[in-house]
């Protein structure tokens, strides 16, 4: 039963601290996406990778957010320094690089920045 | 920029009746449309999709309609069941595989 995994599931931190969220995509998928869910904006695309190369990170605040894929089994999203407005649920999704192919989502990381 | 819009944040329907969820988009380059369903504390899961070359796709109780000239699509659920209660996201993608999501509509199906 292949699925996307994300760690941690919950994170509470104080403003100014570094936060790292991790994602293990489904084996064989070659695209990975990071989304943020907020009440007002729904699912916002933050960044996505194809074959581990970043294709689009225009949705991320560049000064504090960074996304990487050190290898095919791990994607990371880092926030440094974190701010209260970053509080949200962050989802990772993976899929195949064909137009319209469904994405498979992880369970999300609920981040609270105090 | 909200390229995909779901203007109804919530919808309440009686069990057995039809649920109609609507979605509008602005980017004419979108050529594939998907609906995802999300339960609390879980990630969204794929429900049904439609290509821009079609105007209807049906899968059991779920039917998606696409009106390209109006840049509008809708998801029909009939008959609605209490287990359908969830948040439904509309999504659209262009050939570059970039996918944009709407803000979601919370559907409540009352027994």
PDB file of C-alpha atoms in Angstrom:
ATOM      1  CA  UNK A   1       0.000   0.000   0.000  1.00  0.00           C
ATOM      2  CA  UNK A   2       2.183   2.821  -1.295  1.00  0.00           C
ATOM      3  CA  UNK A   3       1.566   6.207   0.240  1.00  0.00           C
ATOM      4  CA  UNK A   4       3.249   9.534   0.808  1.00  0.00           C
ATOM      5  CA  UNK A   5       4.543   9.966   4.332  1.00  0.00           C
ATOM      6  CA  UNK A   6       5.220  13.223   6.129  1.00  0.00           C
ATOM      7  CA  UNK A   7       6.978  13.982   9.386  1.00  0.00           C
ATOM      8  CA  UNK A   8       6.307  15.412  11.829  1.00  0.00           C
ATOM      9  CA  UNK A   9       2.503  15.289  11.847  1.00  0.00           C
ATOM     10  CA  UNK A  10       2.335  18.164  14.307  1.00  0.00           C
ATOM     11  CA  UNK A  11       4.848  20.845  15.191  1.00  0.00           C
ATOM     12  CA  UNK A  12       4.550  23.657  17.707  1.00  0.00           C
ATOM     13  CA  UNK A  13       7.396  26.118  17.803  1.00  0.00           C
ATOM     14  CA  UNK A  14       8.175  29.650  18.821  1.00  0.00           C
ATOM     15  CA  UNK A  15       8.593  32.554  16.476  1.00  0.00           C
ATOM     16  CA  UNK A  16      12.108  32.797  15.119  1.00  0.00           C
ATOM     17  CA  UNK A  17      12.862  29.078  15.347  1.00  0.00           C
ATOM     18  CA  UNK A  18      13.805  26.936  12.364  1.00  0.00           C
ATOM     19  CA  UNK A  19      11.266  24.377  11.197  1.00  0.00           C
ATOM     20  CA  UNK A  20      12.020  21.446   8.898  1.00  0.00           C
ATOM     21  CA  UNK A  21       9.263  19.310   7.414  1.00  0.00           C
ATOM     22  CA  UNK A  22      10.041  16.049   5.628  1.00  0.00           C
ATOM     23  CA  UNK A  23       8.276  14.074   2.957  1.00  0.00           C
ATOM     24  CA  UNK A  24       8.852  10.635   1.496  1.00  0.00           C
ATOM     25  CA  UNK A  25       7.173  10.439  -1.919  1.00  0.00           C
ATOM     26  CA  UNK A  26       5.786   7.247  -3.388  1.00  0.00           C
ATOM     27  CA  UNK A  27       8.570   5.161  -4.901  1.00  0.00           C
ATOM     28  CA  UNK A  28       8.709   5.678  -8.665  1.00  0.00           C
ATOM     29  CA  UNK A  29       6.951   9.040  -8.719  1.00  0.00           C
ATOM     30  CA  UNK A  30       9.061  11.721 -10.356  1.00  0.00           C
ATOM     31  CA  UNK A  31       7.223  14.869  -9.290  1.00  0.00           C
ATOM     32  CA  UNK A  32       6.910  16.212  -5.766  1.00  0.00           C
ATOM     33  CA  UNK A  33       4.771  19.149  -4.658  1.00  0.00           C
ATOM     34  CA  UNK A  34       4.578  21.202  -1.479  1.00  0.00           C
ATOM     35  CA  UNK A  35       1.274  22.893  -0.618  1.00  0.00           C
ATOM     36  CA  UNK A  36       0.082  25.015   2.266  1.00  0.00           C
ATOM     37  CA  UNK A  37      -3.536  24.937   3.357  1.00  0.00           C
ATOM     38  CA  UNK A  38      -5.015  28.018   4.955  1.00  0.00           C
ATOM     39  CA  UNK A  39      -8.616  28.936   5.630  1.00  0.00           C
ATOM     40  CA  UNK A  40      -8.561  31.869   3.246  1.00  0.00           C
ATOM     41  CA  UNK A  41      -6.462  30.569   0.355  1.00  0.00           C
ATOM     42  CA  UNK A  42      -7.271  26.906   0.307  1.00  0.00           C
ATOM     43  CA  UNK A  43      -4.395  24.859  -1.093  1.00  0.00           C
ATOM     44  CA  UNK A  44      -1.528  27.098  -2.148  1.00  0.00           C
ATOM     45  CA  UNK A  45       1.243  25.635  -4.268  1.00  0.00           C
ATOM     46  CA  UNK A  46       4.582  26.501  -2.689  1.00  0.00           C
ATOM     47  CA  UNK A  47       7.044  24.531  -4.809  1.00  0.00           C
ATOM     48  CA  UNK A  48       7.385  21.551  -7.045  1.00  0.00           C
ATOM     49  CA  UNK A  49      10.126  19.285  -8.287  1.00  0.00           C
ATOM     50  CA  UNK A  50      10.470  17.043 -11.293  1.00  0.00           C
ATOM     51  CA  UNK A  51      13.190  14.394 -11.230  1.00  0.00           C
ATOM     52  CA  UNK A  52      14.494  16.142  -8.080  1.00  0.00           C
ATOM     53  CA  UNK A  53      15.029  19.437  -9.918  1.00  0.00           C
ATOM     54  CA  UNK A  54      13.070  22.455  -8.687  1.00  0.00           C
ATOM     55  CA  UNK A  55      10.694  23.622 -11.430  1.00  0.00           C
ATOM     56  CA  UNK A  56       8.674  26.257  -9.670  1.00  0.00           C
ATOM     57  CA  UNK A  57       9.035  27.781  -6.236  1.00  0.00           C
ATOM     58  CA  UNK A  58       7.366  31.089  -7.011  1.00  0.00           C
ATOM     59  CA  UNK A  59       4.731  30.457  -4.356  1.00  0.00           C
ATOM     60  CA  UNK A  60       7.269  30.470  -1.536  1.00  0.00           C
ATOM     61  CA  UNK A  61       8.454  33.484   0.435  1.00  0.00           C
ATOM     62  CA  UNK A  62      12.068  33.249  -0.709  1.00  0.00           C
ATOM     63  CA  UNK A  63      13.596  35.008   2.235  1.00  0.00           C
ATOM     64  CA  UNK A  64      12.515  32.417   4.766  1.00  0.00           C
ATOM     65  CA  UNK A  65      11.374  29.276   2.935  1.00  0.00           C
ATOM     66  CA  UNK A  66      13.511  26.738   1.133  1.00  0.00           C
ATOM     67  CA  UNK A  67      12.661  23.414  -0.483  1.00  0.00           C
ATOM     68  CA  UNK A  68      15.077  20.675  -1.476  1.00  0.00           C
ATOM     69  CA  UNK A  69      15.195  17.079  -2.641  1.00  0.00           C
ATOM     70  CA  UNK A  70      18.488  15.646  -1.429  1.00  0.00           C
ATOM     71  CA  UNK A  71      17.537  12.303  -2.955  1.00  0.00           C
ATOM     72  CA  UNK A  72      14.596  10.613  -4.670  1.00  0.00           C
ATOM     73  CA  UNK A  73      13.164   9.370  -1.381  1.00  0.00           C
ATOM     74  CA  UNK A  74      13.246  12.624   0.577  1.00  0.00           C
ATOM     75  CA  UNK A  75      11.889  16.120   0.079  1.00  0.00           C
ATOM     76  CA  UNK A  76      12.281  18.837   2.699  1.00  0.00           C
ATOM     77  CA  UNK A  77      10.619  22.163   3.340  1.00  0.00           C
ATOM     78  CA  UNK A  78      12.423  24.478   5.705  1.00  0.00           C
ATOM     79  CA  UNK A  79      11.286  27.726   7.301  1.00  0.00           C
ATOM     80  CA  UNK A  80      13.907  29.919   8.923  1.00  0.00           C
ATOM     81  CA  UNK A  81      12.999  32.029  10.826  1.00  0.00           C
ATOM     82  CA  UNK A  82       9.413  30.967  11.390  1.00  0.00           C
ATOM     83  CA  UNK A  83       6.652  33.507  11.999  1.00  0.00           C
ATOM     84  CA  UNK A  84       3.100  33.165  13.426  1.00  0.00           C
ATOM     85  CA  UNK A  85       1.627  33.750   9.942  1.00  0.00           C
ATOM     86  CA  UNK A  86       3.315  30.532   8.809  1.00  0.00           C
ATOM     87  CA  UNK A  87       0.893  28.545  10.972  1.00  0.00           C
ATOM     88  CA  UNK A  88      -0.959  26.224   8.593  1.00  0.00           C
ATOM     89  CA  UNK A  89      -1.110  22.637   7.419  1.00  0.00           C
ATOM     90  CA  UNK A  90       1.625  21.778   4.948  1.00  0.00           C
ATOM     91  CA  UNK A  91       1.002  18.980   2.474  1.00  0.00           C
ATOM     92  CA  UNK A  92       3.416  17.095   0.314  1.00  0.00           C
ATOM     93  CA  UNK A  93       2.158  15.294  -2.791  1.00  0.00           C
ATOM     94  CA  UNK A  94       3.821  13.136  -5.421  1.00  0.00           C
ATOM     95  CA  UNK A  95       2.892  11.919  -8.881  1.00  0.00           C
ATOM     96  CA  UNK A  96       4.056  11.240 -12.438  1.00  0.00           C
ATOM     97  CA  UNK A  97       5.001  14.019 -14.810  1.00  0.00           C
ATOM     98  CA  UNK A  98       2.077  13.799 -17.191  1.00  0.00           C
ATOM     99  CA  UNK A  99      -0.387  16.617 -17.588  1.00  0.00           C
ATOM    100  CA  UNK A 100      -3.422  16.111 -15.424  1.00  0.00           C
ATOM    101  CA  UNK A 101      -2.129  13.070 -13.597  1.00  0.00           C
ATOM    102  CA  UNK A 102      -3.501  12.885 -10.113  1.00  0.00           C
ATOM    103  CA  UNK A 103      -1.298  13.751  -7.205  1.00  0.00           C
ATOM    104  CA  UNK A 104      -1.115  11.569  -4.129  1.00  0.00           C
ATOM    105  CA  UNK A 105      -1.107  13.560  -0.932  1.00  0.00           C
ATOM    106  CA  UNK A 106       0.518  12.874   2.396  1.00  0.00           C
ATOM    107  CA  UNK A 107      -1.370  13.382   5.679  1.00  0.00           C
ATOM    108  CA  UNK A 108       0.123  16.825   6.208  1.00  0.00           C
ATOM    109  CA  UNK A 109       2.151  18.572   8.905  1.00  0.00           C
ATOM    110  CA  UNK A 110       0.182  20.912  11.133  1.00  0.00           C
ATOM    111  CA  UNK A 111       2.500  23.756  12.067  1.00  0.00           C
ATOM    112  CA  UNK A 112       1.762  26.205  14.858  1.00  0.00           C
ATOM    113  CA  UNK A 113       4.140  29.107  15.375  1.00  0.00           C
ATOM    114  CA  UNK A 114       3.576  30.923  18.653  1.00  0.00           C
TER     115      UNK A 114
ATOM    116  CA  UNK B   1      -3.855  35.199  -8.049  1.00  0.00           C
ATOM    117  CA  UNK B   2      -6.751  32.827  -7.665  1.00  0.00           C
ATOM    118  CA  UNK B   3      -6.862  31.049 -10.999  1.00  0.00           C
ATOM    119  CA  UNK B   4      -9.300  28.490  -9.646  1.00  0.00           C
ATOM    120  CA  UNK B   5     -12.255  29.687  -7.602  1.00  0.00           C
ATOM    121  CA  UNK B   6     -14.799  27.893  -5.519  1.00  0.00           C
ATOM    122  CA  UNK B   7     -17.164  30.625  -4.447  1.00  0.00           C
ATOM    123  CA  UNK B   8     -19.251  28.572  -2.050  1.00  0.00           C
ATOM    124  CA  UNK B   9     -17.325  27.816   1.130  1.00  0.00           C
ATOM    125  CA  UNK B  10     -20.022  25.440   2.333  1.00  0.00           C
ATOM    126  CA  UNK B  11     -23.005  23.430   1.145  1.00  0.00           C
ATOM    127  CA  UNK B  12     -25.574  21.461   3.121  1.00  0.00           C
ATOM    128  CA  UNK B  13     -27.700  18.767   1.486  1.00  0.00           C
ATOM    129  CA  UNK B  14     -30.195  16.178   2.678  1.00  0.00           C
ATOM    130  CA  UNK B  15     -29.226  12.532   2.332  1.00  0.00           C
ATOM    131  CA  UNK B  16     -30.497  11.081  -0.944  1.00  0.00           C
ATOM    132  CA  UNK B  17     -30.603  14.443  -2.705  1.00  0.00           C
ATOM    133  CA  UNK B  18     -28.190  15.788  -5.288  1.00  0.00           C
ATOM    134  CA  UNK B  19     -25.117  17.772  -4.266  1.00  0.00           C
ATOM    135  CA  UNK B  20     -23.759  20.229  -6.821  1.00  0.00           C
ATOM    136  CA  UNK B  21     -20.361  21.787  -6.214  1.00  0.00           C
ATOM    137  CA  UNK B  22     -19.179  24.525  -8.533  1.00  0.00           C
ATOM    138  CA  UNK B  23     -15.807  25.742  -9.688  1.00  0.00           C
ATOM    139  CA  UNK B  24     -14.665  28.536 -11.999  1.00  0.00           C
ATOM    140  CA  UNK B  25     -11.272  29.105 -13.551  1.00  0.00           C
ATOM    141  CA  UNK B  26      -9.622  31.994 -15.334  1.00  0.00           C
ATOM    142  CA  UNK B  27      -6.654  30.462 -17.151  1.00  0.00           C
ATOM    143  CA  UNK B  28      -7.621  29.273 -20.644  1.00  0.00           C
ATOM    144  CA  UNK B  29      -4.438  27.167 -20.778  1.00  0.00           C
ATOM    145  CA  UNK B  30      -5.853  24.686 -18.265  1.00  0.00           C
ATOM    146  CA  UNK B  31      -6.648  21.462 -20.050  1.00  0.00           C
ATOM    147  CA  UNK B  32      -7.245  18.992 -17.261  1.00  0.00           C
ATOM    148  CA  UNK B  33      -9.515  19.322 -14.252  1.00  0.00           C
ATOM    149  CA  UNK B  34      -9.726  17.243 -11.112  1.00  0.00           C
ATOM    150  CA  UNK B  35     -11.784  17.010  -7.955  1.00  0.00           C
ATOM    151  CA  UNK B  36     -10.256  15.981  -4.661  1.00  0.00           C
ATOM    152  CA  UNK B  37     -12.006  15.050  -1.447  1.00  0.00           C
ATOM    153  CA  UNK B  38     -10.555  15.773   1.973  1.00  0.00           C
ATOM    154  CA  UNK B  39     -11.537  14.402   5.358  1.00  0.00           C
ATOM    155  CA  UNK B  40     -10.305  16.074   8.580  1.00  0.00           C
ATOM    156  CA  UNK B  41      -6.715  15.267   9.558  1.00  0.00           C
ATOM    157  CA  UNK B  42      -6.055  13.568   6.218  1.00  0.00           C
ATOM    158  CA  UNK B  43      -4.556  14.656   2.927  1.00  0.00           C
ATOM    159  CA  UNK B  44      -6.790  15.239  -0.104  1.00  0.00           C
ATOM    160  CA  UNK B  45      -7.579  12.164  -2.176  1.00  0.00           C
ATOM    161  CA  UNK B  46      -8.362  12.088  -5.873  1.00  0.00           C
ATOM    162  CA  UNK B  47     -12.030  11.677  -6.738  1.00  0.00           C
ATOM    163  CA  UNK B  48     -12.661  12.248 -10.442  1.00  0.00           C
ATOM    164  CA  UNK B  49     -11.162  14.129 -13.380  1.00  0.00           C
ATOM    165  CA  UNK B  50     -12.033  15.420 -16.826  1.00  0.00           C
ATOM    166  CA  UNK B  51      -9.997  16.385 -19.854  1.00  0.00           C
ATOM    167  CA  UNK B  52     -10.778  19.556 -21.753  1.00  0.00           C
ATOM    168  CA  UNK B  53     -11.754  17.497 -24.811  1.00  0.00           C
ATOM    169  CA  UNK B  54     -14.777  16.189 -22.927  1.00  0.00           C
ATOM    170  CA  UNK B  55     -17.746  17.891 -21.347  1.00  0.00           C
ATOM    171  CA  UNK B  56     -18.815  15.125 -19.002  1.00  0.00           C
ATOM    172  CA  UNK B  57     -17.247  12.282 -17.055  1.00  0.00           C
ATOM    173  CA  UNK B  58     -19.171   9.922 -14.841  1.00  0.00           C
ATOM    174  CA  UNK B  59     -17.993   7.504 -12.167  1.00  0.00           C
ATOM    175  CA  UNK B  60     -20.725   5.883 -10.141  1.00  0.00           C
ATOM    176  CA  UNK B  61     -22.522   8.510  -8.089  1.00  0.00           C
ATOM    177  CA  UNK B  62     -20.067  11.223  -9.180  1.00  0.00           C
ATOM    178  CA  UNK B  63     -20.300  13.192 -12.419  1.00  0.00           C
ATOM    179  CA  UNK B  64     -18.145  16.121 -13.456  1.00  0.00           C
ATOM    180  CA  UNK B  65     -19.378  18.566 -16.081  1.00  0.00           C
ATOM    181  CA  UNK B  66     -17.117  20.983 -17.946  1.00  0.00           C
ATOM    182  CA  UNK B  67     -18.268  24.118 -19.757  1.00  0.00           C
ATOM    183  CA  UNK B  68     -15.158  25.460 -21.472  1.00  0.00           C
ATOM    184  CA  UNK B  69     -16.795  28.556 -22.911  1.00  0.00           C
ATOM    185  CA  UNK B  70     -17.901  29.605 -19.432  1.00  0.00           C
ATOM    186  CA  UNK B  71     -14.683  28.339 -17.794  1.00  0.00           C
ATOM    187  CA  UNK B  72     -16.849  26.494 -15.330  1.00  0.00           C
ATOM    188  CA  UNK B  73     -17.009  22.979 -14.005  1.00  0.00           C
ATOM    189  CA  UNK B  74     -19.250  21.275 -11.522  1.00  0.00           C
ATOM    190  CA  UNK B  75     -19.308  18.074  -9.533  1.00  0.00           C
ATOM    191  CA  UNK B  76     -22.625  16.305  -9.065  1.00  0.00           C
ATOM    192  CA  UNK B  77     -23.101  13.697  -6.388  1.00  0.00           C
ATOM    193  CA  UNK B  78     -26.307  11.725  -6.558  1.00  0.00           C
ATOM    194  CA  UNK B  79     -27.618  10.362  -4.341  1.00  0.00           C
ATOM    195  CA  UNK B  80     -25.673  12.119  -1.585  1.00  0.00           C
ATOM    196  CA  UNK B  81     -24.696  10.047   1.438  1.00  0.00           C
ATOM    197  CA  UNK B  82     -23.562  11.116   4.933  1.00  0.00           C
ATOM    198  CA  UNK B  83     -20.127   9.627   4.165  1.00  0.00           C
ATOM    199  CA  UNK B  84     -19.743  12.191   1.388  1.00  0.00           C
ATOM    200  CA  UNK B  85     -19.440  14.919   4.017  1.00  0.00           C
ATOM    201  CA  UNK B  86     -15.961  16.374   3.444  1.00  0.00           C
ATOM    202  CA  UNK B  87     -14.171  19.324   1.891  1.00  0.00           C
ATOM    203  CA  UNK B  88     -14.060  19.144  -1.907  1.00  0.00           C
ATOM    204  CA  UNK B  89     -11.271  20.843  -3.824  1.00  0.00           C
ATOM    205  CA  UNK B  90     -11.395  21.666  -7.492  1.00  0.00           C
ATOM    206  CA  UNK B  91      -8.029  21.616  -9.289  1.00  0.00           C
ATOM    207  CA  UNK B  92      -6.834  22.500 -12.764  1.00  0.00           C
ATOM    208  CA  UNK B  93      -3.620  21.865 -14.608  1.00  0.00           C
ATOM    209  CA  UNK B  94      -1.955  22.873 -17.842  1.00  0.00           C
ATOM    210  CA  UNK B  95       0.490  20.860 -19.895  1.00  0.00           C
ATOM    211  CA  UNK B  96       3.394  21.874 -17.665  1.00  0.00           C
ATOM    212  CA  UNK B  97       1.877  19.749 -14.933  1.00  0.00           C
ATOM    213  CA  UNK B  98       1.541  22.699 -12.576  1.00  0.00           C
ATOM    214  CA  UNK B  99      -1.727  22.222 -10.675  1.00  0.00           C
ATOM    215  CA  UNK B 100      -3.795  24.965  -9.061  1.00  0.00           C
ATOM    216  CA  UNK B 101      -6.423  24.351  -6.429  1.00  0.00           C
ATOM    217  CA  UNK B 102      -9.500  26.227  -5.345  1.00  0.00           C
ATOM    218  CA  UNK B 103     -10.205  27.174  -1.734  1.00  0.00           C
ATOM    219  CA  UNK B 104     -12.525  24.214  -1.222  1.00  0.00           C
ATOM    220  CA  UNK B 105     -16.217  23.704  -0.444  1.00  0.00           C
ATOM    221  CA  UNK B 106     -17.278  21.976   2.745  1.00  0.00           C
ATOM    222  CA  UNK B 107     -20.129  19.591   1.982  1.00  0.00           C
ATOM    223  CA  UNK B 108     -22.390  18.404   4.787  1.00  0.00           C
ATOM    224  CA  UNK B 109     -24.871  15.654   3.999  1.00  0.00           C
ATOM    225  CA  UNK B 110     -27.546  15.419   6.666  1.00  0.00           C
ATOM    226  CA  UNK B 111     -29.166  12.056   7.462  1.00  0.00           C
TER     227      UNK B 111
END
